[in-house]
Amino acid sequence: SEYALSCFMVDNDADPEIIEEDFDRMDTRGIGKASWADFLNFHGQLLDAVPRPIEEKVHIVRSKIAALSENLQRASDSGGVHLITCVEELLELLSSRFSGPEDEALRALNLEDSDSKVSMLQLLKCLERLLDLPTGARIDLRCLRTACYEMGLGQASSMNIHDFVAAVNRHEYR
């Protein structure tokens, strides 16, 4: 989602679970979308909950804006942000990387147990690191969800890593 992408642009090591929780809180209608009003309302409530003077709250907001602006400029200087939105492109990238045995893929994903369940955002973050994408390149969350669906994994918000790796290994793009 655009929200996750912007969070990762501000902090490349952002926790995918926290991003997903924040987005779920913003998505008050439960439709998988957050409007600009939802975004502002959510962040306004967060700032109201901080027991600090208004000047400090303004400083917090301005420092976040400055960090995002700096990262956007850096991405622009390096050729911009490339968002992988094409399912075929993603599946080809995955197929090229998951060419070995499952345990190799699990090590690459930094997971020890193939029965581990991960959220889609955790999987997205792992895959971006694993695929060694160029600076500024990201995988669109909707693209990953669609790829999982096309590989027969359904539309769950989390999945078993063994099932994911097996689906990539048997996919027709091999």
CSV table of N, CA and C in Angstrom, one decimal:
chain,number,residue,atom,x,y,z
A,1,SER,N,0.8,-1.2,0.0
A,1,SER,CA,0.0,0.0,0.0
A,1,SER,C,0.9,1.2,0.0
A,2,GLU,N,0.3,2.4,-0.4
A,2,GLU,CA,1.0,3.6,-0.4
A,2,GLU,C,1.5,4.0,1.0
A,3,TYR,N,0.7,3.7,2.0
A,3,TYR,CA,1.0,4.0,3.4
A,3,TYR,C,2.3,3.2,3.8
A,4,ALA,N,2.3,1.9,3.5
A,4,ALA,CA,3.5,1.1,3.9
A,4,ALA,C,4.7,1.6,3.1
A,5,LEU,N,4.6,1.9,1.9
A,5,LEU,CA,5.7,2.4,1.1
A,5,LEU,C,6.2,3.7,1.7
A,6,SER,N,5.3,4.6,2.1
A,6,SER,CA,5.8,5.9,2.7
A,6,SER,C,6.5,5.6,4.1
A,7,CYS,N,5.9,4.7,4.8
A,7,CYS,CA,6.6,4.3,6.1
A,7,CYS,C,8.0,3.8,5.9
A,8,PHE,N,8.1,2.9,4.9
A,8,PHE,CA,9.5,2.4,4.7
A,8,PHE,C,10.4,3.4,4.1
A,9,MET,N,9.9,4.4,3.4
A,9,MET,CA,10.7,5.5,2.9
A,9,MET,C,11.2,6.3,4.0
A,10,VAL,N,10.5,6.5,5.1
A,10,VAL,CA,10.9,7.3,6.2
A,10,VAL,C,11.9,6.5,7.1
A,11,ASP,N,11.5,5.2,7.3
A,11,ASP,CA,12.3,4.3,8.1
A,11,ASP,C,12.4,2.9,7.4
A,12,ASN,N,13.5,2.6,6.7
A,12,ASN,CA,13.6,1.4,6.0
A,12,ASN,C,13.5,0.2,6.9
A,13,ASP,N,13.8,0.4,8.2
A,13,ASP,CA,13.7,-0.8,9.1
A,13,ASP,C,12.4,-0.8,9.9
A,14,ALA,N,11.4,-0.1,9.4
A,14,ALA,CA,10.1,0.0,10.1
A,14,ALA,C,9.5,-1.4,10.3
A,15,ASP,N,8.8,-1.6,11.4
A,15,ASP,CA,8.3,-2.9,11.7
A,15,ASP,C,7.0,-3.1,10.9
A,16,PRO,N,6.9,-4.1,10.0
A,16,PRO,CA,5.8,-4.3,9.1
A,16,PRO,C,4.5,-4.6,10.0
A,17,GLU,N,4.6,-5.2,11.1
A,17,GLU,CA,3.4,-5.5,11.9
A,17,GLU,C,2.8,-4.2,12.5
A,18,ILE,N,3.7,-3.3,12.9
A,18,ILE,CA,3.2,-2.0,13.4
A,18,ILE,C,2.6,-1.2,12.3
A,19,ILE,N,3.2,-1.2,11.1
A,19,ILE,CA,2.6,-0.5,9.9
A,19,ILE,C,1.2,-1.1,9.6
A,20,GLU,N,1.1,-2.4,9.6
A,20,GLU,CA,-0.2,-3.0,9.4
A,20,GLU,C,-1.2,-2.7,10.4
A,21,GLU,N,-0.8,-2.7,11.7
A,21,GLU,CA,-1.7,-2.4,12.8
A,21,GLU,C,-2.2,-0.9,12.6
A,22,ASP,N,-1.3,0.0,12.3
A,22,ASP,CA,-1.6,1.4,12.2
A,22,ASP,C,-2.6,1.6,11.0
A,23,PHE,N,-2.3,0.9,9.9
A,23,PHE,CA,-3.2,1.0,8.8
A,23,PHE,C,-4.6,0.4,9.1
A,24,ASP,N,-4.7,-0.7,9.8
A,24,ASP,CA,-6.0,-1.2,10.2
A,24,ASP,C,-6.7,-0.3,11.1
A,25,ARG,N,-6.1,0.5,11.9
A,25,ARG,CA,-6.7,1.5,12.8
A,25,ARG,C,-7.2,2.6,11.9
A,26,MET,N,-6.5,3.0,10.9
A,26,MET,CA,-7.0,4.1,10.0
A,26,MET,C,-8.2,3.6,9.2
A,27,ASP,N,-8.2,2.4,8.8
A,27,ASP,CA,-9.2,1.8,7.9
A,27,ASP,C,-10.5,1.6,8.7
A,28,THR,N,-11.1,2.6,9.2
A,28,THR,CA,-12.3,2.5,10.1
A,28,THR,C,-13.5,1.8,9.5
A,29,ARG,N,-13.5,1.9,8.1
A,29,ARG,CA,-14.6,1.3,7.4
A,29,ARG,C,-14.4,-0.2,7.1
A,30,GLY,N,-13.1,-0.7,7.3
A,30,GLY,CA,-12.8,-2.1,7.0
A,30,GLY,C,-12.8,-2.5,5.6
A,31,ILE,N,-12.5,-1.5,4.7
A,31,ILE,CA,-12.5,-1.8,3.3
A,31,ILE,C,-11.1,-1.9,2.6
A,32,GLY,N,-10.1,-1.9,3.5
A,32,GLY,CA,-8.7,-2.0,2.9
A,32,GLY,C,-8.2,-0.7,2.3
A,33,LYS,N,-8.9,0.4,2.7
A,33,LYS,CA,-8.5,1.7,2.2
A,33,LYS,C,-8.6,2.7,3.3
A,34,ALA,N,-7.7,3.7,3.3
A,34,ALA,CA,-7.8,4.8,4.2
A,34,ALA,C,-7.7,6.1,3.5
A,35,SER,N,-8.7,6.9,3.7
A,35,SER,CA,-8.8,8.2,3.0
A,35,SER,C,-7.8,9.2,3.7
A,36,TRP,N,-7.6,10.3,3.1
A,36,TRP,CA,-6.8,11.4,3.6
A,36,TRP,C,-7.4,11.8,5.0
A,37,ALA,N,-8.7,11.9,5.1
A,37,ALA,CA,-9.3,12.3,6.3
A,37,ALA,C,-9.1,11.2,7.4
A,38,ASP,N,-9.1,9.9,7.0
A,38,ASP,CA,-8.8,8.8,8.0
A,38,ASP,C,-7.4,9.0,8.5
A,39,PHE,N,-6.5,9.2,7.6
A,39,PHE,CA,-5.1,9.4,7.9
A,39,PHE,C,-4.9,10.5,8.9
A,40,LEU,N,-5.4,11.7,8.6
A,40,LEU,CA,-5.3,12.9,9.4
A,40,LEU,C,-5.9,12.6,10.8
A,41,ASN,N,-7.1,12.0,10.8
A,41,ASN,CA,-7.8,11.8,12.1
A,41,ASN,C,-7.0,10.8,13.0
A,42,PHE,N,-6.4,9.8,12.4
A,42,PHE,CA,-5.6,8.8,13.1
A,42,PHE,C,-4.4,9.5,13.7
A,43,HIS,N,-3.7,10.2,12.9
A,43,HIS,CA,-2.5,10.8,13.4
A,43,HIS,C,-2.8,12.0,14.4
A,44,GLY,N,-3.9,12.7,14.2
A,44,GLY,CA,-4.3,13.7,15.1
A,44,GLY,C,-4.6,13.1,16.5
A,45,GLN,N,-5.2,11.9,16.5
A,45,GLN,CA,-5.5,11.2,17.8
A,45,GLN,C,-4.2,10.8,18.5
A,46,LEU,N,-3.3,10.3,17.7
A,46,LEU,CA,-2.0,9.9,18.2
A,46,LEU,C,-1.3,11.1,18.9
A,47,LEU,N,-1.3,12.2,18.2
A,47,LEU,CA,-0.6,13.4,18.8
A,47,LEU,C,-1.4,13.9,20.0
A,48,ASP,N,-2.7,13.8,20.0
A,48,ASP,CA,-3.5,14.2,21.2
A,48,ASP,C,-3.1,13.4,22.4
A,49,ALA,N,-2.8,12.1,22.2
A,49,ALA,CA,-2.5,11.2,23.2
A,49,ALA,C,-1.1,11.4,23.8
A,50,VAL,N,-0.2,12.2,23.1
A,50,VAL,CA,1.1,12.4,23.6
A,50,VAL,C,1.1,13.6,24.7
A,51,PRO,N,1.5,13.3,25.9
A,51,PRO,CA,1.4,14.3,26.9
A,51,PRO,C,2.6,15.3,26.9
A,52,ARG,N,2.6,16.1,25.8
A,52,ARG,CA,3.7,17.0,25.6
A,52,ARG,C,3.1,18.4,25.2
A,53,PRO,N,3.8,19.4,25.4
A,53,PRO,CA,3.4,20.7,24.9
A,53,PRO,C,3.2,20.7,23.4
A,54,ILE,N,2.3,21.6,22.9
A,54,ILE,CA,2.0,21.7,21.5
A,54,ILE,C,3.3,22.0,20.7
A,55,GLU,N,4.2,22.7,21.2
A,55,GLU,CA,5.4,23.0,20.5
A,55,GLU,C,6.2,21.7,20.1
A,56,GLU,N,6.3,20.8,21.1
A,56,GLU,CA,7.0,19.6,20.9
A,56,GLU,C,6.2,18.7,19.9
A,57,LYS,N,4.9,18.7,19.9
A,57,LYS,CA,4.2,18.0,18.9
A,57,LYS,C,4.4,18.5,17.5
A,58,VAL,N,4.4,19.8,17.4
A,58,VAL,CA,4.7,20.5,16.1
A,58,VAL,C,6.1,20.0,15.6
A,59,HIS,N,7.1,20.0,16.5
A,59,HIS,CA,8.4,19.6,16.2
A,59,HIS,C,8.4,18.1,15.7
A,60,ILE,N,7.7,17.2,16.3
A,60,ILE,CA,7.6,15.8,15.9
A,60,ILE,C,7.1,15.7,14.5
A,61,VAL,N,6.0,16.5,14.2
A,61,VAL,CA,5.4,16.4,12.9
A,61,VAL,C,6.4,17.0,11.8
A,62,ARG,N,7.0,18.1,12.1
A,62,ARG,CA,8.0,18.7,11.2
A,62,ARG,C,9.2,17.8,10.9
A,63,SER,N,9.7,17.1,12.0
A,63,SER,CA,10.8,16.2,11.8
A,63,SER,C,10.4,15.0,10.9
A,64,LYS,N,9.2,14.5,11.1
A,64,LYS,CA,8.7,13.4,10.2
A,64,LYS,C,8.6,13.9,8.7
A,65,ILE,N,8.1,15.1,8.6
A,65,ILE,CA,8.0,15.6,7.2
A,65,ILE,C,9.3,15.8,6.6
A,66,ALA,N,10.3,16.3,7.4
A,66,ALA,CA,11.6,16.5,6.9
A,66,ALA,C,12.3,15.2,6.5
A,67,ALA,N,12.1,14.2,7.3
A,67,ALA,CA,12.7,12.8,7.0
A,67,ALA,C,12.1,12.3,5.7
A,68,LEU,N,10.8,12.4,5.5
A,68,LEU,CA,10.1,11.9,4.3
A,68,LEU,C,10.6,12.7,3.1
A,69,SER,N,10.7,14.1,3.2
A,69,SER,CA,11.2,14.9,2.1
A,69,SER,C,12.6,14.5,1.7
A,70,GLU,N,13.4,14.3,2.7
A,70,GLU,CA,14.8,13.9,2.4
A,70,GLU,C,14.9,12.6,1.7
A,71,ASN,N,14.1,11.6,2.1
A,71,ASN,CA,14.1,10.3,1.5
A,71,ASN,C,13.5,10.4,0.1
A,72,LEU,N,12.5,11.2,-0.1
A,72,LEU,CA,11.9,11.3,-1.4
A,72,LEU,C,12.9,12.0,-2.4
A,73,GLN,N,13.7,13.0,-1.9
A,73,GLN,CA,14.7,13.6,-2.7
A,73,GLN,C,15.8,12.6,-3.0
A,74,ARG,N,16.2,11.8,-2.1
A,74,ARG,CA,17.3,10.8,-2.3
A,74,ARG,C,16.8,9.8,-3.3
A,75,ALA,N,15.5,9.4,-3.2
A,75,ALA,CA,14.9,8.4,-4.2
A,75,ALA,C,14.9,9.1,-5.6
A,76,SER,N,14.5,10.3,-5.6
A,76,SER,CA,14.4,11.1,-6.9
A,76,SER,C,15.8,11.2,-7.5
A,77,ASP,N,16.8,11.5,-6.7
A,77,ASP,CA,18.2,11.6,-7.2
A,77,ASP,C,18.7,10.3,-7.8
A,78,SER,N,18.3,9.2,-7.2
A,78,SER,CA,18.7,7.9,-7.7
A,78,SER,C,17.9,7.3,-8.8
A,79,GLY,N,17.0,8.1,-9.4
A,79,GLY,CA,16.2,7.6,-10.5
A,79,GLY,C,14.7,7.4,-10.1
A,80,GLY,N,14.4,7.8,-8.9
A,80,GLY,CA,13.0,7.7,-8.5
A,80,GLY,C,12.6,6.4,-7.8
A,81,VAL,N,11.4,6.3,-7.4
A,81,VAL,CA,10.9,5.1,-6.8
A,81,VAL,C,10.2,4.3,-7.8
A,82,HIS,N,10.7,3.0,-7.9
A,82,HIS,CA,10.1,2.1,-8.8
A,82,HIS,C,9.2,1.1,-8.0
A,83,LEU,N,7.9,1.1,-8.3
A,83,LEU,CA,7.0,0.3,-7.5
A,83,LEU,C,6.7,-0.9,-8.5
A,84,ILE,N,7.0,-2.1,-8.0
A,84,ILE,CA,6.7,-3.3,-8.8
A,84,ILE,C,5.2,-3.5,-8.6
A,85,THR,N,4.4,-3.3,-9.7
A,85,THR,CA,3.0,-3.5,-9.6
A,85,THR,C,2.5,-4.6,-10.6
A,86,CYS,N,3.4,-5.0,-11.4
A,86,CYS,CA,3.1,-6.1,-12.4
A,86,CYS,C,3.3,-7.4,-11.8
A,87,VAL,N,2.2,-8.2,-11.7
A,87,VAL,CA,2.3,-9.5,-11.1
A,87,VAL,C,3.3,-10.4,-11.9
A,88,GLU,N,3.3,-10.4,-13.2
A,88,GLU,CA,4.2,-11.2,-14.0
A,88,GLU,C,5.7,-10.9,-13.6
A,89,GLU,N,6.0,-9.6,-13.5
A,89,GLU,CA,7.4,-9.2,-13.2
A,89,GLU,C,7.7,-9.7,-11.8
A,90,LEU,N,6.8,-9.6,-10.8
A,90,LEU,CA,7.1,-10.1,-9.5
A,90,LEU,C,7.3,-11.6,-9.5
A,91,LEU,N,6.4,-12.3,-10.2
A,91,LEU,CA,6.5,-13.8,-10.2
A,91,LEU,C,7.8,-14.2,-10.9
A,92,GLU,N,8.3,-13.5,-11.9
A,92,GLU,CA,9.5,-13.9,-12.6
A,92,GLU,C,10.7,-13.6,-11.6
A,93,LEU,N,10.7,-12.5,-10.9
A,93,LEU,CA,11.7,-12.2,-9.9
A,93,LEU,C,11.8,-13.3,-8.8
A,94,LEU,N,10.6,-13.7,-8.3
A,94,LEU,CA,10.5,-14.7,-7.3
A,94,LEU,C,11.0,-16.1,-7.8
A,95,SER,N,10.6,-16.4,-9.0
A,95,SER,CA,11.0,-17.7,-9.6
A,95,SER,C,12.5,-17.7,-9.8
A,96,SER,N,13.1,-16.6,-10.2
A,96,SER,CA,14.6,-16.6,-10.4
A,96,SER,C,15.3,-16.7,-9.1
A,97,ARG,N,14.8,-16.3,-8.0
A,97,ARG,CA,15.5,-16.3,-6.7
A,97,ARG,C,15.2,-17.6,-5.9
A,98,PHE,N,14.0,-18.2,-6.1
A,98,PHE,CA,13.7,-19.4,-5.3
A,98,PHE,C,14.0,-20.6,-6.2
A,99,SER,N,15.3,-20.7,-6.7
A,99,SER,CA,15.6,-21.8,-7.6
A,99,SER,C,16.1,-23.0,-6.8
A,100,GLY,N,16.5,-22.9,-5.6
A,100,GLY,CA,17.1,-24.0,-4.8
A,100,GLY,C,16.1,-24.6,-3.9
A,101,PRO,N,16.6,-25.5,-3.0
A,101,PRO,CA,15.7,-26.1,-2.0
A,101,PRO,C,15.1,-25.2,-1.1
A,102,GLU,N,14.0,-25.7,-0.4
A,102,GLU,CA,13.2,-24.8,0.5
A,102,GLU,C,14.0,-24.2,1.6
A,103,ASP,N,14.9,-25.0,2.2
A,103,ASP,CA,15.7,-24.5,3.3
A,103,ASP,C,16.6,-23.3,3.0
A,104,GLU,N,17.0,-23.3,1.7
A,104,GLU,CA,17.8,-22.2,1.2
A,104,GLU,C,17.0,-20.9,1.2
A,105,ALA,N,15.8,-21.1,0.7
A,105,ALA,CA,14.8,-20.0,0.6
A,105,ALA,C,14.5,-19.5,2.0
A,106,LEU,N,14.3,-20.4,2.9
A,106,LEU,CA,14.0,-20.0,4.3
A,106,LEU,C,15.1,-19.2,4.9
A,107,ARG,N,16.4,-19.7,4.7
A,107,ARG,CA,17.5,-18.9,5.2
A,107,ARG,C,17.6,-17.5,4.6
A,108,ALA,N,17.3,-17.5,3.3
A,108,ALA,CA,17.3,-16.2,2.6
A,108,ALA,C,16.3,-15.2,3.2
A,109,LEU,N,15.2,-15.8,3.6
A,109,LEU,CA,14.1,-15.0,4.2
A,109,LEU,C,14.3,-14.8,5.7
A,110,ASN,N,15.4,-15.3,6.2
A,110,ASN,CA,15.8,-15.1,7.7
A,110,ASN,C,14.7,-15.8,8.5
A,111,LEU,N,14.2,-16.9,8.1
A,111,LEU,CA,13.2,-17.7,8.9
A,111,LEU,C,13.8,-19.1,9.1
A,112,GLU,N,13.6,-19.6,10.4
A,112,GLU,CA,14.2,-20.9,10.7
A,112,GLU,C,13.1,-22.0,10.5
A,113,ASP,N,11.9,-21.7,10.6
A,113,ASP,CA,10.9,-22.7,10.6
A,113,ASP,C,9.9,-22.5,9.5
A,114,SER,N,9.8,-23.5,8.6
A,114,SER,CA,8.9,-23.4,7.5
A,114,SER,C,7.4,-23.3,7.8
A,115,ASP,N,7.1,-23.7,9.1
A,115,ASP,CA,5.7,-23.6,9.5
A,115,ASP,C,5.4,-22.2,10.1
A,116,SER,N,6.3,-21.3,10.1
A,116,SER,CA,6.1,-20.0,10.6
A,116,SER,C,5.1,-19.3,9.7
A,117,LYS,N,4.2,-18.6,10.4
A,117,LYS,CA,3.2,-17.7,9.6
A,117,LYS,C,3.7,-16.3,9.7
A,118,VAL,N,3.6,-15.6,8.6
A,118,VAL,CA,4.0,-14.2,8.6
A,118,VAL,C,2.9,-13.4,8.0
A,119,SER,N,2.9,-12.1,8.3
A,119,SER,CA,1.9,-11.2,7.7
A,119,SER,C,2.3,-10.9,6.3
A,120,MET,N,1.4,-10.4,5.5
A,120,MET,CA,1.8,-10.0,4.2
A,120,MET,C,2.9,-8.9,4.2
A,121,LEU,N,2.8,-8.0,5.1
A,121,LEU,CA,3.8,-7.0,5.2
A,121,LEU,C,5.2,-7.5,5.6
A,122,GLN,N,5.2,-8.5,6.5
A,122,GLN,CA,6.5,-9.1,6.8
A,122,GLN,C,7.0,-9.8,5.6
A,123,LEU,N,6.2,-10.5,4.9
A,123,LEU,CA,6.6,-11.2,3.7
A,123,LEU,C,7.1,-10.2,2.7
A,124,LEU,N,6.4,-9.1,2.5
A,124,LEU,CA,6.8,-8.1,1.5
A,124,LEU,C,8.2,-7.6,1.9
A,125,LYS,N,8.4,-7.3,3.1
A,125,LYS,CA,9.7,-6.7,3.6
A,125,LYS,C,10.8,-7.7,3.4
A,126,CYS,N,10.6,-9.0,3.7
A,126,CYS,CA,11.6,-10.1,3.5
A,126,CYS,C,11.9,-10.2,2.0
A,127,LEU,N,10.9,-10.2,1.2
A,127,LEU,CA,11.1,-10.4,-0.3
A,127,LEU,C,11.9,-9.2,-0.9
A,128,GLU,N,11.6,-8.0,-0.4
A,128,GLU,CA,12.3,-6.9,-0.9
A,128,GLU,C,13.8,-7.0,-0.6
A,129,ARG,N,14.1,-7.5,0.6
A,129,ARG,CA,15.5,-7.7,1.0
A,129,ARG,C,16.1,-8.8,0.2
A,130,LEU,N,15.4,-9.9,0.1
A,130,LEU,CA,15.9,-11.1,-0.6
A,130,LEU,C,16.1,-10.9,-2.1
A,131,LEU,N,15.2,-10.1,-2.7
A,131,LEU,CA,15.4,-9.9,-4.2
A,131,LEU,C,16.4,-8.9,-4.5
A,132,ASP,N,17.0,-8.2,-3.4
A,132,ASP,CA,18.1,-7.2,-3.6
A,132,ASP,C,17.7,-6.2,-4.7
A,133,LEU,N,16.5,-5.6,-4.5
A,133,LEU,CA,16.0,-4.6,-5.4
A,133,LEU,C,16.9,-3.4,-5.5
A,134,PRO,N,16.9,-2.7,-6.6
A,134,PRO,CA,17.7,-1.5,-6.7
A,134,PRO,C,17.2,-0.4,-5.8
A,135,THR,N,18.0,0.6,-5.4
A,135,THR,CA,17.6,1.7,-4.6
A,135,THR,C,16.4,2.3,-5.1
A,136,GLY,N,15.4,2.5,-4.2
A,136,GLY,CA,14.1,3.1,-4.6
A,136,GLY,C,13.1,2.2,-5.2
A,137,ALA,N,13.4,0.9,-5.3
A,137,ALA,CA,12.5,-0.1,-5.8
A,137,ALA,C,11.7,-0.8,-4.7
A,138,ARG,N,10.4,-0.9,-4.8
A,138,ARG,CA,9.6,-1.5,-3.8
A,138,ARG,C,8.6,-2.5,-4.5
A,139,ILE,N,8.1,-3.4,-3.7
A,139,ILE,CA,7.0,-4.3,-4.2
A,139,ILE,C,5.7,-3.7,-3.7
A,140,ASP,N,4.7,-3.5,-4.6
A,140,ASP,CA,3.4,-3.1,-4.2
A,140,ASP,C,2.7,-4.2,-3.5
A,141,LEU,N,2.1,-3.9,-2.3
A,141,LEU,CA,1.5,-4.9,-1.5
A,141,LEU,C,0.3,-5.6,-2.2
A,142,ARG,N,-0.4,-4.8,-3.0
A,142,ARG,CA,-1.5,-5.4,-3.8
A,142,ARG,C,-1.0,-6.3,-4.8
A,143,CYS,N,0.1,-6.0,-5.4
A,143,CYS,CA,0.8,-6.9,-6.4
A,143,CYS,C,1.1,-8.2,-5.7
A,144,LEU,N,1.7,-8.2,-4.5
A,144,LEU,CA,2.1,-9.4,-3.8
A,144,LEU,C,0.8,-10.2,-3.4
A,145,ARG,N,-0.2,-9.5,-3.0
A,145,ARG,CA,-1.4,-10.3,-2.7
A,145,ARG,C,-2.0,-10.9,-3.9
A,146,THR,N,-2.0,-10.2,-5.0
A,146,THR,CA,-2.5,-10.8,-6.3
A,146,THR,C,-1.6,-12.0,-6.7
A,147,ALA,N,-0.3,-11.9,-6.6
A,147,ALA,CA,0.6,-13.0,-7.0
A,147,ALA,C,0.3,-14.2,-6.1
A,148,CYS,N,0.1,-14.0,-4.8
A,148,CYS,CA,-0.2,-15.1,-3.9
A,148,CYS,C,-1.5,-15.8,-4.3
A,149,TYR,N,-2.5,-14.9,-4.7
A,149,TYR,CA,-3.8,-15.5,-5.1
A,149,TYR,C,-3.6,-16.3,-6.4
A,150,GLU,N,-2.9,-15.7,-7.4
A,150,GLU,CA,-2.6,-16.4,-8.6
A,150,GLU,C,-1.9,-17.7,-8.5
A,151,MET,N,-1.1,-17.8,-7.4
A,151,MET,CA,-0.3,-19.1,-7.1
A,151,MET,C,-1.2,-20.0,-6.3
A,152,GLY,N,-2.4,-19.7,-6.1
A,152,GLY,CA,-3.3,-20.6,-5.4
A,152,GLY,C,-3.3,-20.5,-3.9
A,153,LEU,N,-2.8,-19.4,-3.3
A,153,LEU,CA,-2.6,-19.3,-1.9
A,153,LEU,C,-3.8,-18.5,-1.2
A,154,GLY,N,-4.8,-18.1,-2.0
A,154,GLY,CA,-5.9,-17.4,-1.5
A,154,GLY,C,-5.6,-16.0,-1.1
A,155,GLN,N,-6.4,-15.4,-0.3
A,155,GLN,CA,-6.3,-14.0,0.0
A,155,GLN,C,-6.1,-13.7,1.5
A,156,ALA,N,-5.4,-14.6,2.2
A,156,ALA,CA,-5.2,-14.5,3.6
A,156,ALA,C,-4.3,-13.3,4.0
A,157,SER,N,-4.5,-12.7,5.2
A,157,SER,CA,-3.6,-11.6,5.6
A,157,SER,C,-2.3,-12.1,6.1
A,158,SER,N,-2.2,-13.4,6.4
A,158,SER,CA,-0.9,-14.0,6.7
A,158,SER,C,-0.8,-15.4,6.1
A,159,MET,N,0.4,-15.9,6.0
A,159,MET,CA,0.5,-17.2,5.4
A,159,MET,C,1.7,-18.0,5.9
A,160,ASN,N,1.6,-19.3,5.7
A,160,ASN,CA,2.7,-20.2,6.0
A,160,ASN,C,3.8,-20.1,5.0
A,161,ILE,N,5.0,-20.0,5.5
A,161,ILE,CA,6.2,-19.8,4.5
A,161,ILE,C,6.4,-21.0,3.7
A,162,HIS,N,6.2,-22.2,4.2
A,162,HIS,CA,6.4,-23.4,3.4
A,162,HIS,C,5.4,-23.4,2.2
A,163,ASP,N,4.2,-23.0,2.5
A,163,ASP,CA,3.2,-22.9,1.4
A,163,ASP,C,3.6,-21.9,0.3
A,164,PHE,N,4.1,-20.8,0.8
A,164,PHE,CA,4.6,-19.7,-0.2
A,164,PHE,C,5.7,-20.2,-1.0
A,165,VAL,N,6.8,-20.8,-0.4
A,165,VAL,CA,7.9,-21.2,-1.2
A,165,VAL,C,7.5,-22.3,-2.1
A,166,ALA,N,6.7,-23.3,-1.7
A,166,ALA,CA,6.2,-24.4,-2.5
A,166,ALA,C,5.5,-23.8,-3.7
A,167,ALA,N,4.6,-22.8,-3.5
A,167,ALA,CA,3.8,-22.2,-4.6
A,167,ALA,C,4.8,-21.5,-5.6
A,168,VAL,N,5.8,-20.8,-5.1
A,168,VAL,CA,6.7,-20.2,-6.1
A,168,VAL,C,7.5,-21.3,-6.9
A,169,ASN,N,7.9,-22.3,-6.2
A,169,ASN,CA,8.7,-23.4,-6.9
A,169,ASN,C,7.9,-24.1,-7.9
A,170,ARG,N,6.6,-24.2,-7.7
A,170,ARG,CA,5.8,-25.0,-8.7
A,170,ARG,C,5.1,-24.0,-9.8
A,171,HIS,N,5.3,-22.7,-9.6
A,171,HIS,CA,4.6,-21.8,-10.5
A,171,HIS,C,5.2,-21.9,-11.9
A,172,GLU,N,4.3,-21.6,-12.9
A,172,GLU,CA,4.6,-21.8,-14.3
A,172,GLU,C,5.7,-20.9,-14.9
A,173,TYR,N,6.1,-19.9,-14.2
A,173,TYR,CA,7.2,-19.0,-14.7
A,173,TYR,C,8.6,-19.6,-14.6
A,174,ARG,N,8.7,-20.7,-14.0
A,174,ARG,CA,10.0,-21.4,-13.9
A,174,ARG,C,10.6,-21.7,-15.2
